[in-house]
PDB file of N, CA, C and O in Angstrom:
ATOM      1  N   MET A1136       0.765  -1.000  -0.022  1.00 88.00           N
ATOM      2  CA  MET A1136       0.122  -0.325   0.188  1.00 88.00           C
ATOM      3  C   MET A1136       0.801   1.242   0.070  1.00 88.00           C
ATOM      4  O   MET A1136       1.883   1.383   0.644  1.00 88.00           O
ATOM      5  N   ARG A1137       0.354   2.409  -0.463  1.00 89.00           N
ATOM      6  CA  ARG A1137       1.204   3.279  -0.785  1.00 89.00           C
ATOM      7  C   ARG A1137      -0.024   4.613  -0.107  1.00 89.00           C
ATOM      8  O   ARG A1137      -0.816   5.217  -1.157  1.00 89.00           O
ATOM      9  N   PRO A1138       0.086   5.011   1.110  1.00 93.00           N
ATOM     10  CA  PRO A1138      -0.828   6.397   1.347  1.00 93.00           C
ATOM     11  C   PRO A1138      -0.121   7.466   1.085  1.00 93.00           C
ATOM     12  O   PRO A1138       1.234   7.902   0.931  1.00 93.00           O
ATOM     13  N   VAL A1139      -0.677   8.447   0.412  1.00 95.00           N
ATOM     14  CA  VAL A1139      -0.425   9.724   0.351  1.00 95.00           C
ATOM     15  C   VAL A1139      -1.332  10.888   1.028  1.00 95.00           C
ATOM     16  O   VAL A1139      -2.426  10.762   0.571  1.00 95.00           O
ATOM     17  N   ALA A1140      -0.926  11.894   1.707  1.00 96.00           N
ATOM     18  CA  ALA A1140      -1.890  12.988   2.425  1.00 96.00           C
ATOM     19  C   ALA A1140      -1.971  13.831   0.872  1.00 96.00           C
ATOM     20  O   ALA A1140      -1.003  14.588   0.951  1.00 96.00           O
ATOM     21  N   ALA A1141      -3.077  13.738   0.142  1.00 96.00           N
ATOM     22  CA  ALA A1141      -3.450  14.416  -0.637  1.00 96.00           C
ATOM     23  C   ALA A1141      -3.679  16.054  -0.454  1.00 96.00           C
ATOM     24  O   ALA A1141      -3.599  16.782  -1.027  1.00 96.00           O
ATOM     25  N   GLN A1142      -4.390  16.049   0.441  1.00 97.00           N
ATOM     26  CA  GLN A1142      -4.905  17.580   1.199  1.00 97.00           C
ATOM     27  C   GLN A1142      -5.005  17.681   2.658  1.00 97.00           C
ATOM     28  O   GLN A1142      -5.280  16.599   3.246  1.00 97.00           O
ATOM     29  N   VAL A1143      -4.427  18.621   2.987  1.00 97.00           N
ATOM     30  CA  VAL A1143      -4.520  18.907   4.686  1.00 97.00           C
ATOM     31  C   VAL A1143      -5.243  20.204   5.055  1.00 97.00           C
ATOM     32  O   VAL A1143      -4.744  21.332   4.179  1.00 97.00           O
ATOM     33  N   GLU A1144      -6.411  20.214   5.486  1.00 97.00           N
ATOM     34  CA  GLU A1144      -6.805  21.458   6.198  1.00 97.00           C
ATOM     35  C   GLU A1144      -6.521  21.556   7.791  1.00 97.00           C
ATOM     36  O   GLU A1144      -6.952  20.590   8.276  1.00 97.00           O
ATOM     37  N   PHE A1145      -5.953  22.673   8.057  1.00 97.00           N
ATOM     38  CA  PHE A1145      -5.657  22.869   9.602  1.00 97.00           C
ATOM     39  C   PHE A1145      -6.389  24.105  10.170  1.00 97.00           C
ATOM     40  O   PHE A1145      -5.877  25.169   9.560  1.00 97.00           O
ATOM     41  N   GLU A1146      -7.174  24.153  10.987  1.00 98.00           N
ATOM     42  CA  GLU A1146      -7.967  25.235  11.759  1.00 98.00           C
ATOM     43  C   GLU A1146      -7.530  25.445  13.317  1.00 98.00           C
ATOM     44  O   GLU A1146      -7.764  24.680  14.002  1.00 98.00           O
ATOM     45  N   VAL A1147      -6.564  26.360  13.432  1.00 97.00           N
ATOM     46  CA  VAL A1147      -6.387  26.838  15.105  1.00 97.00           C
ATOM     47  C   VAL A1147      -7.543  27.429  15.550  1.00 97.00           C
ATOM     48  O   VAL A1147      -7.870  28.369  15.043  1.00 97.00           O
ATOM     49  N   LEU A1148      -7.861  26.662  16.605  1.00 97.00           N
ATOM     50  CA  LEU A1148      -9.133  27.480  17.170  1.00 97.00           C
ATOM     51  C   LEU A1148      -8.887  28.497  18.308  1.00 97.00           C
ATOM     52  O   LEU A1148      -9.284  29.374  18.675  1.00 97.00           O
ATOM     53  N   GLN A1149      -7.649  28.000  19.189  1.00 96.00           N
ATOM     54  CA  GLN A1149      -7.251  28.958  20.472  1.00 96.00           C
ATOM     55  C   GLN A1149      -5.824  28.367  20.869  1.00 96.00           C
ATOM     56  O   GLN A1149      -5.418  27.400  20.548  1.00 96.00           O
ATOM     57  N   PRO A1150      -4.940  29.031  21.727  1.00 95.00           N
ATOM     58  CA  PRO A1150      -3.610  28.585  21.987  1.00 95.00           C
ATOM     59  C   PRO A1150      -4.059  27.309  22.813  1.00 95.00           C
ATOM     60  O   PRO A1150      -5.363  27.174  23.446  1.00 95.00           O
ATOM     61  N   ALA A1151      -3.191  26.442  22.953  1.00 94.00           N
ATOM     62  CA  ALA A1151      -3.268  24.999  23.658  1.00 94.00           C
ATOM     63  C   ALA A1151      -2.664  25.210  25.158  1.00 94.00           C
ATOM     64  O   ALA A1151      -1.639  26.082  25.121  1.00 94.00           O
ATOM     65  N   LEU A1152      -3.239  24.983  26.122  1.00 88.00           N
ATOM     66  CA  LEU A1152      -2.499  24.894  27.530  1.00 88.00           C
ATOM     67  C   LEU A1152      -2.233  23.592  27.932  1.00 88.00           C
ATOM     68  O   LEU A1152      -2.415  22.722  27.883  1.00 88.00           O
ATOM     69  N   GLY A1153      -0.798  23.234  27.874  1.00 93.00           N
ATOM     70  CA  GLY A1153      -0.126  22.010  28.415  1.00 93.00           C
ATOM     71  C   GLY A1153      -0.199  20.889  27.339  1.00 93.00           C
ATOM     72  O   GLY A1153      -0.239  21.388  26.036  1.00 93.00           O
ATOM     73  N   LEU A1154      -0.050  19.819  27.768  1.00 96.00           N
ATOM     74  CA  LEU A1154      -0.055  18.542  26.859  1.00 96.00           C
ATOM     75  C   LEU A1154      -1.365  18.753  25.905  1.00 96.00           C
ATOM     76  O   LEU A1154      -2.279  18.967  26.062  1.00 96.00           O
ATOM     77  N   VAL A1155      -1.168  18.044  24.399  1.00 97.00           N
ATOM     78  CA  VAL A1155      -2.201  18.047  23.696  1.00 97.00           C
ATOM     79  C   VAL A1155      -2.729  16.602  23.231  1.00 97.00           C
ATOM     80  O   VAL A1155      -1.739  15.918  23.226  1.00 97.00           O
ATOM     81  N   ASN A1156      -3.819  16.516  23.261  1.00 97.00           N
ATOM     82  CA  ASN A1156      -4.097  15.212  22.422  1.00 97.00           C
ATOM     83  C   ASN A1156      -5.086  15.181  21.370  1.00 97.00           C
ATOM     84  O   ASN A1156      -5.871  15.978  20.949  1.00 97.00           O
ATOM     85  N   ALA A1157      -4.893  14.329  20.376  1.00 97.00           N
ATOM     86  CA  ALA A1157      -5.454  14.263  19.029  1.00 97.00           C
ATOM     87  C   ALA A1157      -6.495  12.723  18.890  1.00 97.00           C
ATOM     88  O   ALA A1157      -5.565  12.023  19.003  1.00 97.00           O
ATOM     89  N   GLN A1158      -7.362  13.105  18.362  1.00 98.00           N
ATOM     90  CA  GLN A1158      -8.312  12.063  18.157  1.00 98.00           C
ATOM     91  C   GLN A1158      -8.674  12.040  16.616  1.00 98.00           C
ATOM     92  O   GLN A1158      -9.150  13.061  16.091  1.00 98.00           O
ATOM     93  N   ALA A1159      -8.231  10.863  16.026  1.00 97.00           N
ATOM     94  CA  ALA A1159      -8.933  10.880  14.214  1.00 97.00           C
ATOM     95  C   ALA A1159      -9.858  10.016  14.191  1.00 97.00           C
ATOM     96  O   ALA A1159     -10.072   8.998  14.718  1.00 97.00           O
ATOM     97  N   LYS A1160     -10.686  10.198  13.214  1.00 97.00           N
ATOM     98  CA  LYS A1160     -12.129   9.240  12.888  1.00 97.00           C
ATOM     99  C   LYS A1160     -11.874   9.376  11.273  1.00 97.00           C
ATOM    100  O   LYS A1160     -11.596  10.524  10.670  1.00 97.00           O
ATOM    101  N   VAL A1161     -12.274   8.322  10.494  1.00 95.00           N
ATOM    102  CA  VAL A1161     -12.313   8.278   9.443  1.00 95.00           C
ATOM    103  C   VAL A1161     -13.954   8.573   9.197  1.00 95.00           C
ATOM    104  O   VAL A1161     -14.647   8.212   9.702  1.00 95.00           O
ATOM    105  N   ALA A1162     -14.256   9.464   8.077  1.00 83.00           N
ATOM    106  CA  ALA A1162     -15.565  10.320   7.789  1.00 83.00           C
ATOM    107  C   ALA A1162     -16.485   9.428   7.382  1.00 83.00           C
ATOM    108  O   ALA A1162     -17.354   9.761   7.158  1.00 83.00           O
ATOM    109  N   GLN A1163     -15.943   7.866   6.748  1.00 90.00           N
ATOM    110  CA  GLN A1163     -16.669   7.179   6.276  1.00 90.00           C
ATOM    111  C   GLN A1163     -16.807   5.602   7.040  1.00 90.00           C
ATOM    112  O   GLN A1163     -16.029   5.475   7.378  1.00 90.00           O
ATOM    113  N   ALA A1164     -17.718   5.234   6.314  1.00 94.00           N
ATOM    114  CA  ALA A1164     -17.772   3.490   6.833  1.00 94.00           C
ATOM    115  C   ALA A1164     -16.436   2.766   6.178  1.00 94.00           C
ATOM    116  O   ALA A1164     -16.278   2.725   5.225  1.00 94.00           O
ATOM    117  N   ILE A1165     -15.951   1.995   6.775  1.00 94.00           N
ATOM    118  CA  ILE A1165     -14.782   1.317   6.244  1.00 94.00           C
ATOM    119  C   ILE A1165     -14.762   0.237   5.583  1.00 94.00           C
ATOM    120  O   ILE A1165     -14.406   0.298   4.372  1.00 94.00           O
ATOM    121  N   SER A1166     -15.950  -0.485   5.633  1.00 95.00           N
ATOM    122  CA  SER A1166     -16.132  -1.468   4.602  1.00 95.00           C
ATOM    123  C   SER A1166     -16.492  -1.182   3.240  1.00 95.00           C
ATOM    124  O   SER A1166     -15.755  -1.854   2.366  1.00 95.00           O
ATOM    125  N   PRO A1167     -17.364  -0.393   2.814  1.00 95.00           N
ATOM    126  CA  PRO A1167     -17.257   0.401   1.531  1.00 95.00           C
ATOM    127  C   PRO A1167     -15.806   0.749   0.980  1.00 95.00           C
ATOM    128  O   PRO A1167     -15.673   0.314  -0.002  1.00 95.00           O
ATOM    129  N   LEU A1168     -14.895   1.179   1.709  1.00 94.00           N
ATOM    130  CA  LEU A1168     -13.600   1.676   1.166  1.00 94.00           C
ATOM    131  C   LEU A1168     -12.867   0.406   1.176  1.00 94.00           C
ATOM    132  O   LEU A1168     -12.175   0.591   0.002  1.00 94.00           O
ATOM    133  N   LYS A1169     -12.921  -0.514   2.084  1.00 94.00           N
ATOM    134  CA  LYS A1169     -12.159  -1.703   1.874  1.00 94.00           C
ATOM    135  C   LYS A1169     -12.635  -2.580   0.684  1.00 94.00           C
ATOM    136  O   LYS A1169     -11.826  -2.897  -0.343  1.00 94.00           O
ATOM    137  N   LYS A1170     -13.822  -2.481   0.115  1.00 95.00           N
ATOM    138  CA  LYS A1170     -14.414  -2.786  -1.213  1.00 95.00           C
ATOM    139  C   LYS A1170     -13.787  -2.258  -2.189  1.00 95.00           C
ATOM    140  O   LYS A1170     -13.536  -2.795  -3.143  1.00 95.00           O
ATOM    141  N   THR A1171     -13.931  -0.707  -2.351  1.00 95.00           N
ATOM    142  CA  THR A1171     -13.414  -0.117  -3.446  1.00 95.00           C
ATOM    143  C   THR A1171     -11.809  -0.377  -3.870  1.00 95.00           C
ATOM    144  O   THR A1171     -11.378  -0.582  -4.836  1.00 95.00           O
ATOM    145  N   LEU A1172     -10.962  -0.484  -2.694  1.00 94.00           N
ATOM    146  CA  LEU A1172      -9.724  -0.606  -2.618  1.00 94.00           C
ATOM    147  C   LEU A1172      -9.466  -2.058  -3.221  1.00 94.00           C
ATOM    148  O   LEU A1172      -8.617  -2.021  -4.426  1.00 94.00           O
ATOM    149  N   ARG A1173     -10.233  -3.069  -2.957  1.00 94.00           N
ATOM    150  CA  ARG A1173      -9.962  -4.434  -3.555  1.00 94.00           C
ATOM    151  C   ARG A1173     -10.408  -4.652  -4.792  1.00 94.00           C
ATOM    152  O   ARG A1173      -9.782  -5.186  -5.818  1.00 94.00           O
ATOM    153  N   THR A1174     -11.341  -3.629  -5.435  1.00 95.00           N
ATOM    154  CA  THR A1174     -11.886  -3.792  -6.677  1.00 95.00           C
ATOM    155  C   THR A1174     -11.312  -2.811  -7.594  1.00 95.00           C
ATOM    156  O   THR A1174     -10.946  -3.310  -8.837  1.00 95.00           O
ATOM    157  N   THR A1175     -10.720  -1.494  -7.266  1.00 96.00           N
ATOM    158  CA  THR A1175     -10.527  -0.839  -7.963  1.00 96.00           C
ATOM    159  C   THR A1175      -8.532  -0.407  -8.010  1.00 96.00           C
ATOM    160  O   THR A1175      -8.046   0.076  -8.641  1.00 96.00           O
ATOM    161  N   GLY A1176      -8.063  -0.950  -6.501  1.00 95.00           N
ATOM    162  CA  GLY A1176      -6.999  -0.821  -6.532  1.00 95.00           C
ATOM    163  C   GLY A1176      -6.433   0.566  -5.434  1.00 95.00           C
ATOM    164  O   GLY A1176      -5.108   0.706  -5.366  1.00 95.00           O
ATOM    165  N   LYS A1177      -7.385   1.364  -5.645  1.00 95.00           N
ATOM    166  CA  LYS A1177      -7.135   2.886  -5.097  1.00 95.00           C
ATOM    167  C   LYS A1177      -8.611   3.235  -4.334  1.00 95.00           C
ATOM    168  O   LYS A1177      -9.548   2.758  -4.867  1.00 95.00           O
ATOM    169  N   ILE A1178      -8.281   3.850  -3.168  1.00 96.00           N
ATOM    170  CA  ILE A1178      -9.343   4.944  -2.587  1.00 96.00           C
ATOM    171  C   ILE A1178      -8.822   6.379  -2.305  1.00 96.00           C
ATOM    172  O   ILE A1178      -7.568   6.784  -2.151  1.00 96.00           O
ATOM    173  N   ASN A1179      -9.555   7.050  -1.952  1.00 95.00           N
ATOM    174  CA  ASN A1179      -9.699   8.444  -1.546  1.00 95.00           C
ATOM    175  C   ASN A1179     -10.870   8.762  -0.499  1.00 95.00           C
ATOM    176  O   ASN A1179     -11.888   8.563  -0.863  1.00 95.00           O
ATOM    177  N   PHE A1180      -9.926   8.921   0.711  1.00 96.00           N
ATOM    178  CA  PHE A1180     -11.217   9.190   1.782  1.00 96.00           C
ATOM    179  C   PHE A1180     -10.322  10.302   2.965  1.00 96.00           C
ATOM    180  O   PHE A1180      -9.202  10.320   3.029  1.00 96.00           O
ATOM    181  N   PRO A1181     -11.495  11.036   3.628  1.00 96.00           N
ATOM    182  CA  PRO A1181     -10.923  11.841   4.530  1.00 96.00           C
ATOM    183  C   PRO A1181     -11.047  11.478   6.047  1.00 96.00           C
ATOM    184  O   PRO A1181     -11.768  10.284   6.225  1.00 96.00           O
ATOM    185  N   VAL A1182     -10.113  11.921   6.664  1.00 97.00           N
ATOM    186  CA  VAL A1182      -9.920  11.711   8.000  1.00 97.00           C
ATOM    187  C   VAL A1182     -10.023  12.940   9.032  1.00 97.00           C
ATOM    188  O   VAL A1182      -9.559  14.017   8.624  1.00 97.00           O
ATOM    189  N   GLU A1183     -10.927  13.213   9.831  1.00 97.00           N
ATOM    190  CA  GLU A1183     -11.114  14.260  10.480  1.00 97.00           C
ATOM    191  C   GLU A1183     -10.557  14.247  12.019  1.00 97.00           C
ATOM    192  O   GLU A1183     -10.289  13.353  12.304  1.00 97.00           O
ATOM    193  N   VAL A1184      -9.761  15.232  12.397  1.00 98.00           N
ATOM    194  CA  VAL A1184      -8.911  15.117  13.554  1.00 98.00           C
ATOM    195  C   VAL A1184      -9.308  16.351  14.650  1.00 98.00           C
ATOM    196  O   VAL A1184      -9.418  17.372  14.075  1.00 98.00           O
ATOM    197  N   GLU A1185      -9.601  15.937  15.659  1.00 98.00           N
ATOM    198  CA  GLU A1185      -9.790  17.049  16.895  1.00 98.00           C
ATOM    199  C   GLU A1185      -8.537  17.188  17.861  1.00 98.00           C
ATOM    200  O   GLU A1185      -8.204  16.045  18.119  1.00 98.00           O
ATOM    201  N   VAL A1186      -8.130  18.328  17.950  1.00 98.00           N
ATOM    202  CA  VAL A1186      -7.083  18.159  18.754  1.00 98.00           C
ATOM    203  C   VAL A1186      -7.483  19.066  20.205  1.00 98.00           C
ATOM    204  O   VAL A1186      -8.078  20.249  19.782  1.00 98.00           O
ATOM    205  N   SER A1187      -7.005  18.748  21.307  1.00 97.00           N
ATOM    206  CA  SER A1187      -7.659  19.237  22.790  1.00 97.00           C
ATOM    207  C   SER A1187      -6.435  19.339  23.527  1.00 97.00           C
ATOM    208  O   SER A1187      -5.349  18.477  23.252  1.00 97.00           O
ATOM    209  N   ASP A1188      -6.412  20.261  24.450  1.00 96.00           N
ATOM    210  CA  ASP A1188      -5.384  20.491  24.976  1.00 96.00           C
ATOM    211  C   ASP A1188      -5.501  19.752  26.578  1.00 96.00           C
ATOM    212  O   ASP A1188      -6.565  19.253  26.958  1.00 96.00           O
ATOM    213  N   ALA A1189      -4.589  20.037  27.661  1.00 94.00           N
ATOM    214  CA  ALA A1189      -4.697  19.058  28.921  1.00 94.00           C
ATOM    215  C   ALA A1189      -5.955  19.387  29.382  1.00 94.00           C
ATOM    216  O   ALA A1189      -6.651  18.523  30.438  1.00 94.00           O
ATOM    217  N   SER A1190      -6.707  20.692  29.588  1.00 94.00           N
ATOM    218  CA  SER A1190      -7.917  20.733  30.000  1.00 94.00           C
ATOM    219  C   SER A1190      -9.345  20.074  29.330  1.00 94.00           C
ATOM    220  O   SER A1190     -10.317  20.378  30.057  1.00 94.00           O
ATOM    221  N   GLY A1191      -9.225  19.699  28.017  1.00 95.00           N
ATOM    222  CA  GLY A1191     -10.245  19.153  27.569  1.00 95.00           C
ATOM    223  C   GLY A1191     -10.780  20.146  26.313  1.00 95.00           C
ATOM    224  O   GLY A1191     -11.683  19.714  25.608  1.00 95.00           O
ATOM    225  N   GLN A1192     -10.225  21.239  26.346  1.00 96.00           N
ATOM    226  CA  GLN A1192     -10.886  22.499  25.388  1.00 96.00           C
ATOM    227  C   GLN A1192      -9.915  21.860  23.984  1.00 96.00           C
ATOM    228  O   GLN A1192      -9.153  21.539  23.579  1.00 96.00           O
ATOM    229  N   SER A1193     -10.952  22.155  22.989  1.00 97.00           N
ATOM    230  CA  SER A1193     -10.631  21.988  21.621  1.00 97.00           C
ATOM    231  C   SER A1193      -9.778  23.147  21.308  1.00 97.00           C
ATOM    232  O   SER A1193     -10.059  24.470  21.150  1.00 97.00           O
ATOM    233  N   VAL A1194      -8.745  22.796  20.742  1.00 98.00           N
ATOM    234  CA  VAL A1194      -7.854  23.905  20.336  1.00 98.00           C
ATOM    235  C   VAL A1194      -7.662  24.101  18.917  1.00 98.00           C
ATOM    236  O   VAL A1194      -7.083  24.705  18.439  1.00 98.00           O
ATOM    237  N   ALA A1195      -7.891  22.668  18.093  1.00 98.00           N
ATOM    238  CA  ALA A1195      -7.415  22.649  16.637  1.00 98.00           C
ATOM    239  C   ALA A1195      -8.371  21.693  15.912  1.00 98.00           C
ATOM    240  O   ALA A1195      -8.464  20.351  16.924  1.00 98.00           O
ATOM    241  N   ARG A1196      -8.634  21.894  14.815  1.00 98.00           N
ATOM    242  CA  ARG A1196      -9.029  20.810  13.691  1.00 98.00           C
ATOM    243  C   ARG A1196      -8.394  20.711  12.545  1.00 98.00           C
ATOM    244  O   ARG A1196      -7.723  21.796  12.154  1.00 98.00           O
ATOM    245  N   MET A1197      -8.521  19.377  11.980  1.00 97.00           N
ATOM    246  CA  MET A1197      -7.827  18.793  10.929  1.00 97.00           C
ATOM    247  C   MET A1197      -8.562  17.898  10.009  1.00 97.00           C
ATOM    248  O   MET A1197      -9.004  17.411  10.700  1.00 97.00           O
ATOM    249  N   ARG A1198      -8.433  18.313   8.639  1.00 97.00           N
ATOM    250  CA  ARG A1198      -9.178  17.284   7.789  1.00 97.00           C
ATOM    251  C   ARG A1198      -7.906  17.096   6.779  1.00 97.00           C
ATOM    252  O   ARG A1198      -7.255  17.911   6.269  1.00 97.00           O
ATOM    253  N   VAL A1199      -7.547  15.680   6.775  1.00 97.00           N
ATOM    254  CA  VAL A1199      -6.555  15.135   5.964  1.00 97.00           C
ATOM    255  C   VAL A1199      -7.223  14.239   4.915  1.00 97.00           C
ATOM    256  O   VAL A1199      -7.815  12.941   5.266  1.00 97.00           O
ATOM    257  N   THR A1200      -7.109  14.556   3.610  1.00 96.00           N
ATOM    258  CA  THR A1200      -7.682  13.869   2.550  1.00 96.00           C
ATOM    259  C   THR A1200      -6.518  12.910   2.118  1.00 96.00           C
ATOM    260  O   THR A1200      -5.557  13.235   1.842  1.00 96.00           O
ATOM    261  N   TRP A1201      -6.769  11.498   2.467  1.00 96.00           N
ATOM    262  CA  TRP A1201      -5.602  10.440   1.869  1.00 96.00           C
ATOM    263  C   TRP A1201      -6.143   9.724   0.995  1.00 96.00           C
ATOM    264  O   TRP A1201      -7.151   9.156   0.390  1.00 96.00           O
ATOM    265  N   ASN A1202      -4.956   9.511  -0.010  1.00 96.00           N
ATOM    266  CA  ASN A1202      -5.357   8.456  -1.437  1.00 96.00           C
ATOM    267  C   ASN A1202      -4.607   7.082  -0.915  1.00 96.00           C
ATOM    268  O   ASN A1202      -3.132   7.365  -0.427  1.00 96.00           O
ATOM    269  N   LEU A1203      -5.167   6.432  -1.215  1.00 94.00           N
ATOM    270  CA  LEU A1203      -4.259   4.927  -0.710  1.00 94.00           C
ATOM    271  C   LEU A1203      -4.316   4.340  -2.248  1.00 94.00           C
ATOM    272  O   LEU A1203      -5.435   4.164  -2.719  1.00 94.00           O
ATOM    273  N   LYS A1204      -3.358   3.752  -2.473  1.00 94.00           N
ATOM    274  CA  LYS A1204      -3.216   2.932  -3.643  1.00 94.00           C
ATOM    275  C   LYS A1204      -2.468   1.682  -3.453  1.00 94.00           C
ATOM    276  O   LYS A1204      -1.144   1.580  -2.492  1.00 94.00           O
ATOM    277  N   LYS A1205      -2.596   0.655  -4.214  1.00 90.00           N
ATOM    278  CA  LYS A1205      -1.850  -0.657  -3.992  1.00 90.00           C
ATOM    279  C   LYS A1205      -0.592  -0.752  -4.613  1.00 90.00           C
ATOM    280  O   LYS A1205      -0.807   0.150  -5.835  1.00 90.00           O
ATOM    281  N   ASN A1206       0.323  -1.194  -4.118  1.00 84.00           N
ATOM    282  CA  ASN A1206       1.588  -1.214  -5.078  1.00 84.00           C
ATOM    283  C   ASN A1206       1.616  -2.196  -6.174  1.00 84.00           C
ATOM    284  O   ASN A1206       0.942  -3.066  -6.100  1.00 84.00           O
TER     285      ASN A1206
END
């Protein structure tokens, strides 16, 4: 597999205090993505990332659009 981050959008909401934590989610159901990868050999999908600081406040958001291709 060859993953490529095709597009990245990053929005800073406020300064972070202390350590930060990032949680990412694939915005689509995984099963159809896997099926498309098997049949076409490539997929394109967004991943949403939420970044929060030590107090739990949301400090940034990111959206990464990934292109995944079989070698």
